[in-house]
Short mmCIF file of C-alpha atoms and ligand atoms in Angstrom, two decimals:
data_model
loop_
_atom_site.label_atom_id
_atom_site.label_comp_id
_atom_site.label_asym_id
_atom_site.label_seq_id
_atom_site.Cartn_x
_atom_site.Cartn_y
_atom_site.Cartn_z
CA UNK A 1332 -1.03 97.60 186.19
CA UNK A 1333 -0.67 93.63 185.80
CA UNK A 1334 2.93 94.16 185.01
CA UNK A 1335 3.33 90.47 187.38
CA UNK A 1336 0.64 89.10 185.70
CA UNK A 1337 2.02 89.72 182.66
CA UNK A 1338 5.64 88.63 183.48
CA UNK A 1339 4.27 85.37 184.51
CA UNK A 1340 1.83 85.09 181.55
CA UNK A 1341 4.71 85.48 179.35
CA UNK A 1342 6.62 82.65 181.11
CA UNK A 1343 3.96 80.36 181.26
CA UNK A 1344 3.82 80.60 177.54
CA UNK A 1345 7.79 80.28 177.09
CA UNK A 1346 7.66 76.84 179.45
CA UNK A 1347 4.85 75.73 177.05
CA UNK A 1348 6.74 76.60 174.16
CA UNK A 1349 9.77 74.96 175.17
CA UNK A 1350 8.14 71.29 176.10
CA UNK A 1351 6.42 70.83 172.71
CA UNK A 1352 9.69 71.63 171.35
CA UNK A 1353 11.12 69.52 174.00
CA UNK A 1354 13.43 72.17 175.08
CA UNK A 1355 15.00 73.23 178.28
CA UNK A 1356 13.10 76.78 179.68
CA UNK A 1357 16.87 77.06 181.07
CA UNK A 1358 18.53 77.90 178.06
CA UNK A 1359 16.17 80.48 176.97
CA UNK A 1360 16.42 84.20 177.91
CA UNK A 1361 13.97 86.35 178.18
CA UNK A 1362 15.38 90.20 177.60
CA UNK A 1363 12.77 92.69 178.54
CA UNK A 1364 12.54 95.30 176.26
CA UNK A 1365 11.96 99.08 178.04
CA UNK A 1366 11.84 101.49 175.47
CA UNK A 1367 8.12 102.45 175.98
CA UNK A 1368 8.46 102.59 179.47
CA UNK A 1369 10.10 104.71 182.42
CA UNK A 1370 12.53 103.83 184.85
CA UNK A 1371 10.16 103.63 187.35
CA UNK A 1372 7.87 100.80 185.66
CA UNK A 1373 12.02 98.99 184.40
CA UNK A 1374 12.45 98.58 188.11
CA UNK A 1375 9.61 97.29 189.23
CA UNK A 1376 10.16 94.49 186.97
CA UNK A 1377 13.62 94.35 188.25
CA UNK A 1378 11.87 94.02 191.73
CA UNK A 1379 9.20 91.38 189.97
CA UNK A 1380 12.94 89.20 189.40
CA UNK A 1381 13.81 90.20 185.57
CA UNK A 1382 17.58 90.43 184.97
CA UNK A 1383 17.61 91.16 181.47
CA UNK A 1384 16.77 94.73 179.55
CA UNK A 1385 17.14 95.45 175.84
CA UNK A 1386 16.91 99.45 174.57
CA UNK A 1387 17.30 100.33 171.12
CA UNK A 1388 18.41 103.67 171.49
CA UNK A 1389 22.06 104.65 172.59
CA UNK A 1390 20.49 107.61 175.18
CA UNK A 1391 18.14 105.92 176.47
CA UNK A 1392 20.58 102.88 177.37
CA UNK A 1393 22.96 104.94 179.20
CA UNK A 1394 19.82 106.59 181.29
CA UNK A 1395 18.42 103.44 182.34
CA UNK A 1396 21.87 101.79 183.02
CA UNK A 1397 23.01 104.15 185.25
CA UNK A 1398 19.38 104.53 186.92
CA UNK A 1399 19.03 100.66 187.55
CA UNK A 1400 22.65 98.57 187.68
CA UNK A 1401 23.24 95.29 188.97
CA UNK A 1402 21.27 93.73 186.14
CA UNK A 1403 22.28 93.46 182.44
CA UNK A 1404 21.69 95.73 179.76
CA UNK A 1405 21.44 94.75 175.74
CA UNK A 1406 21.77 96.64 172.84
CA UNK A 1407 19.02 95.89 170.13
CA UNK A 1408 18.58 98.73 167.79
CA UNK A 1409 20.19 100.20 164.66
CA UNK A 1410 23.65 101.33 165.48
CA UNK A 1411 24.86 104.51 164.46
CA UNK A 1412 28.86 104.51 164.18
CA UNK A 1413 29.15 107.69 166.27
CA UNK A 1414 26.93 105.67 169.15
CA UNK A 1415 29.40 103.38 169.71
CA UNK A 1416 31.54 104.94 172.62
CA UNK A 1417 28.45 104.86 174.72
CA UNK A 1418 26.89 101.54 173.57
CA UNK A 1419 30.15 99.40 174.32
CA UNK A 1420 30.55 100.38 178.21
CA UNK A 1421 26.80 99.87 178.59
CA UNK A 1422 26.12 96.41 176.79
CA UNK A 1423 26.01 93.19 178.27
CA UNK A 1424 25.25 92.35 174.51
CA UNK A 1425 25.27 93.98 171.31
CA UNK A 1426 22.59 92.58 169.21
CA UNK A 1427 22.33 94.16 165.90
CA UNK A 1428 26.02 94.26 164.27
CA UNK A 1429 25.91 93.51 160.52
CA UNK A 1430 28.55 95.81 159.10
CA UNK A 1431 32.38 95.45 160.14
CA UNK A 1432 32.81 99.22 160.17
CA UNK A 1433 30.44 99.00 163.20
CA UNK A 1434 33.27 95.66 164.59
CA UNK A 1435 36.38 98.03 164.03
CA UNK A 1436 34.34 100.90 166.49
CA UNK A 1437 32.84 98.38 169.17
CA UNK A 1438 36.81 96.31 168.94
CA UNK A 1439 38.61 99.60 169.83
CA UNK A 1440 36.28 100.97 172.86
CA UNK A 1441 36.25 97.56 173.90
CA UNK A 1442 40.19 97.58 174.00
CA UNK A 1443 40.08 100.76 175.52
CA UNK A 1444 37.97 99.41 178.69
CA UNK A 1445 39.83 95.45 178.37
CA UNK A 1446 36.74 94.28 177.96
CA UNK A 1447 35.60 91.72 175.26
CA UNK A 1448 32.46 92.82 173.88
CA UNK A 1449 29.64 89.98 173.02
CA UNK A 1450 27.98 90.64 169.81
CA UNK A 1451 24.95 88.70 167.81
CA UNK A 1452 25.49 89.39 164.06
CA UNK A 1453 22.27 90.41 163.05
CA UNK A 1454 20.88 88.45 159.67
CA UNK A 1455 18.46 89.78 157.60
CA UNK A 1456 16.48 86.56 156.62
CA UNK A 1457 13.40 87.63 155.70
CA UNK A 1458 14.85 89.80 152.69
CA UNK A 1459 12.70 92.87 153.33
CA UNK A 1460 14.39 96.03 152.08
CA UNK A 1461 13.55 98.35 154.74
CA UNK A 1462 15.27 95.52 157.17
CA UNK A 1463 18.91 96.12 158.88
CA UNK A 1464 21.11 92.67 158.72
CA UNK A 1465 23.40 91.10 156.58
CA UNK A 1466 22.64 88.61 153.92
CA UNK A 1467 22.63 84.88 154.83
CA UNK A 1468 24.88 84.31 151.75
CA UNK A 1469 27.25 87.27 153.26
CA UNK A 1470 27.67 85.79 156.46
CA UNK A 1471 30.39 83.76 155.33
CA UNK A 1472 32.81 86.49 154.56
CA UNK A 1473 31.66 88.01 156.81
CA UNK A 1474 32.54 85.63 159.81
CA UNK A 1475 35.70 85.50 158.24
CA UNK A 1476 36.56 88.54 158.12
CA UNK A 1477 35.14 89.12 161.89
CA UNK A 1478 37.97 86.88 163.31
CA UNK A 1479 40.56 89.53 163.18
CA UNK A 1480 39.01 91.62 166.45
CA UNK A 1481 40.39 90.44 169.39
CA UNK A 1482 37.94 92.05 171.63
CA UNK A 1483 35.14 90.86 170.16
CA UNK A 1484 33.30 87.79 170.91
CA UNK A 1485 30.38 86.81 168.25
CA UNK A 1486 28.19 84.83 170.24
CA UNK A 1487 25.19 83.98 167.78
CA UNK A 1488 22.86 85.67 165.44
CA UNK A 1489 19.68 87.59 165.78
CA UNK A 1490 17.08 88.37 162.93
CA UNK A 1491 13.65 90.52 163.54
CA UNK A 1492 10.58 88.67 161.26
CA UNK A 1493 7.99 90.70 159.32
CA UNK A 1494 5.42 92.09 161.51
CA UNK A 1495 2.23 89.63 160.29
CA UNK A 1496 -1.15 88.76 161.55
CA UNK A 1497 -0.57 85.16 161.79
CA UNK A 1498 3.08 83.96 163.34
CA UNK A 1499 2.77 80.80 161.78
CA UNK A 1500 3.40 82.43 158.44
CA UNK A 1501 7.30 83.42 159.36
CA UNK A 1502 8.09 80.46 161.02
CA UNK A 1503 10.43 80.11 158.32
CA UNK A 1504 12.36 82.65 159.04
CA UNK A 1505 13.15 81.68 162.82
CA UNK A 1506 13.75 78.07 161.48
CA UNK A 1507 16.19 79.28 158.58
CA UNK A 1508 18.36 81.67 161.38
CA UNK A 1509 18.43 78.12 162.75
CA UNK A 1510 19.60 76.32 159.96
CA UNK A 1511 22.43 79.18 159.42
CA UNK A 1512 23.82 79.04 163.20
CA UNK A 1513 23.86 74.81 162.78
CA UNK A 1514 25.52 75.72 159.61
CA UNK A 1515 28.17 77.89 160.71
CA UNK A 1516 28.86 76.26 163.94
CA UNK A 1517 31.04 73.44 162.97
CA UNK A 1518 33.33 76.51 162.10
CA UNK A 1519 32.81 78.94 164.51
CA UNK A 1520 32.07 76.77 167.72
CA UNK A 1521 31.01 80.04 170.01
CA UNK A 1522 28.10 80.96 167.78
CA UNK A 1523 25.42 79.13 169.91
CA UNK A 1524 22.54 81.91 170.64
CA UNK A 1525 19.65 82.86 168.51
CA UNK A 1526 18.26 86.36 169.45
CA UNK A 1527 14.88 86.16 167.85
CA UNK A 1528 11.03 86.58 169.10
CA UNK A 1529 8.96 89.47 169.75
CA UNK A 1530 5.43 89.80 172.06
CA UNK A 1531 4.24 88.79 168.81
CA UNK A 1532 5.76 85.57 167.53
CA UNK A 1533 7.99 84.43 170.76
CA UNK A 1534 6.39 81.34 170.95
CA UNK A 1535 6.90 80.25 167.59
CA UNK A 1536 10.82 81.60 168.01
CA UNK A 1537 11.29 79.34 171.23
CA UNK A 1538 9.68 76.31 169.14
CA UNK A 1539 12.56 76.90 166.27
CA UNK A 1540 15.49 77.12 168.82
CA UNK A 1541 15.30 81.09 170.40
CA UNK A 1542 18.12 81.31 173.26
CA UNK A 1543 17.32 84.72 173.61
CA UNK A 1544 14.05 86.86 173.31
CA UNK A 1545 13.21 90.32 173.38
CA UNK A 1546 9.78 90.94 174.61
CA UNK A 1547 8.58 94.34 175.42
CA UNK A 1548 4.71 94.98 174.55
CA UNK A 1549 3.37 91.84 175.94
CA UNK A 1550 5.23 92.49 179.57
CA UNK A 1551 4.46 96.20 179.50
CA UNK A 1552 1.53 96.65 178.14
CA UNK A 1553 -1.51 98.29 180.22
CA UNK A 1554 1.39 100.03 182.21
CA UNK A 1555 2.76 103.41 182.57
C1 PLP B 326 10.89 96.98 170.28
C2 PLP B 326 11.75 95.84 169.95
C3 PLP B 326 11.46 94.56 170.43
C4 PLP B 326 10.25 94.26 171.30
O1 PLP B 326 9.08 94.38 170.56
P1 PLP B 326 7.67 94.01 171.19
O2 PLP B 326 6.81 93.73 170.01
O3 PLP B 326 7.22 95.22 171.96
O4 PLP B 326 7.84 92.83 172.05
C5 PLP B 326 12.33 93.53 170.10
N1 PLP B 326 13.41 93.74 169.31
C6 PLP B 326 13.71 94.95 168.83
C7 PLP B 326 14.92 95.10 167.98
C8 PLP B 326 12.89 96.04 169.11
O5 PLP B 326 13.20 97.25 168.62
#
C-alpha cells in the first residue's frame, strides 16, 4: 500500500523544507491524521515509528485511543461543548479552542482527572466565513481572559489555510499566524507552537515556522 513510502516521502520533504528555512527537522512534529483510515492501517504506521495521531471527531478519538495506546492522540476538529468529557481524557493536545465557553468545559474535566490540558487557540487568519477560529484582533482579550484556568496550558496557535491550487498563494497566512505567536510571546512566554500544514501546503507551513503538522492524505493515501 506504500504507506512506508509515503511516511518517508513526507519526511524527506519536511527535512527539505526545514534547511531552506534553515530550521531544525527536530522541532517540527509531524501528527498523522487517521480519520479516513482504520485502526488496522493507524497501527501499522505506529509499527512504521509514528508517535503522533490527530482525529477530528470526538468518537472516533476515543475508538482509536483505546485500540492503539502508548502513543499520543490530538484533537483537531470542531468541538462541540457536550464532546468535551471525552475529548479531555483522550488528548495529548487540543487543537482547535477559540471560544472560552469551550476553556471553562476542557478546565473542569481537566480538574476532575488533575491533569493540565494543552490547548492551541485556533486563529482564523484567513477570514473565510465558513472557517472556525478566533479573530487575530480578538486574540488579545482573549489570552487575557484565558489566564484564569488553572488547568489549562495554551501552548501555541493553529490556523487551517484555504484549500487552493497553488500553496504559494496562502503563504501569507502561515507567515501572519507567525507574526501573531512572535507578537504575543513577549506576553505569554509558553505560546511557542504553530499547528499549521496540511498534505497540501506542509511545506510551505514548515518554511514559515510550523512546529506542528497535521498530515493525513499524503501518508494515507493509496491505502485501506
Ligand atoms: C483532515 C484534517 C487534516 C489533514 O488533512 P490532509 O489534507 O488529509 O492532510 C488536518 N487538519 C485538520 C483540522 C483536518 O480536519
Amino acid at each position: 500500500m506504500g504507506l512506508a513510502e509515503n511516511i518517508e516521502f513526507v519526511y524527506k520533504n519536511i527535512r527539505q523544507a526545514a534547511r531552506r528555512a534553515n530550521r531544525n527537522e527536530a522541532d517540527i512534529q509531524l501528527v498523522a491524521v487517521t480519520k479516513q483510515v482504520s485502526i488496522e492501517t493507524a497501527q501499522q504506521a505506529v509499527k512504521l515509528g509514528l508517535k503522533n495521531f490527530g482525529e477530528n471527531k470526538a468518537q472516533e478519538l476515543l475508538k482509536k485511543r483505546q485500540a492503539i495506546p502508548g502513543v499520543q492522540w490530538h484533537f483537531i476538529g470542531r468541538i462541540q461543548t457536550n464532546k468535551i468529557k471525552y475529548i479531555v481524557p483522550n488528548s495529548e493536545i487540543i487543537h482547535s479552542v477559540w471560544r472560552i465557553k469551550e476553556l471553562v468545559e476542557i478546565d473542569k474535566r481537566a480538574c476532575n482527572l488533575k491533569k493540565i490540558q494543552q490547548v492551541l487557540i485556533e486563529v482564523n487568519v484567513s477570514g473565510e466565513d465558513t472557517k472556525a477560529g478566533i479573530r487575530p484582533e480578538d486574540l488579545k482579550s482573549f489570552l487575557k481572559e484565558a489566564g484564569r484556568f488553572k488547568n489549562v496550558k495554551l501552548i501555541g496557535f493553529m490556523t487551517m489555510a484555504p484549500f487552493v491550487e497553488d500553496p504559494e498563494s496562502i503563504r501569507w497566512v502561515f507567515r501572519k499566524l507567525r507574526e501573531l505567536r512572535d507578537e504575543y510571546q513577549g506576553n505569554y512566554p509558553n505560546l511557542v507552537h504553530l499547528s499549521m500544514g496540511m498534505s497540501n501546503d506542509y511545506e510551505i507551513a514548515v518554511e514559515e515556522g510550523a512546529t506542528i503538522l497535521r498530515i493525513g492524505t499524503a501518508i494515507f493515501k493509496g491505502g485501506s
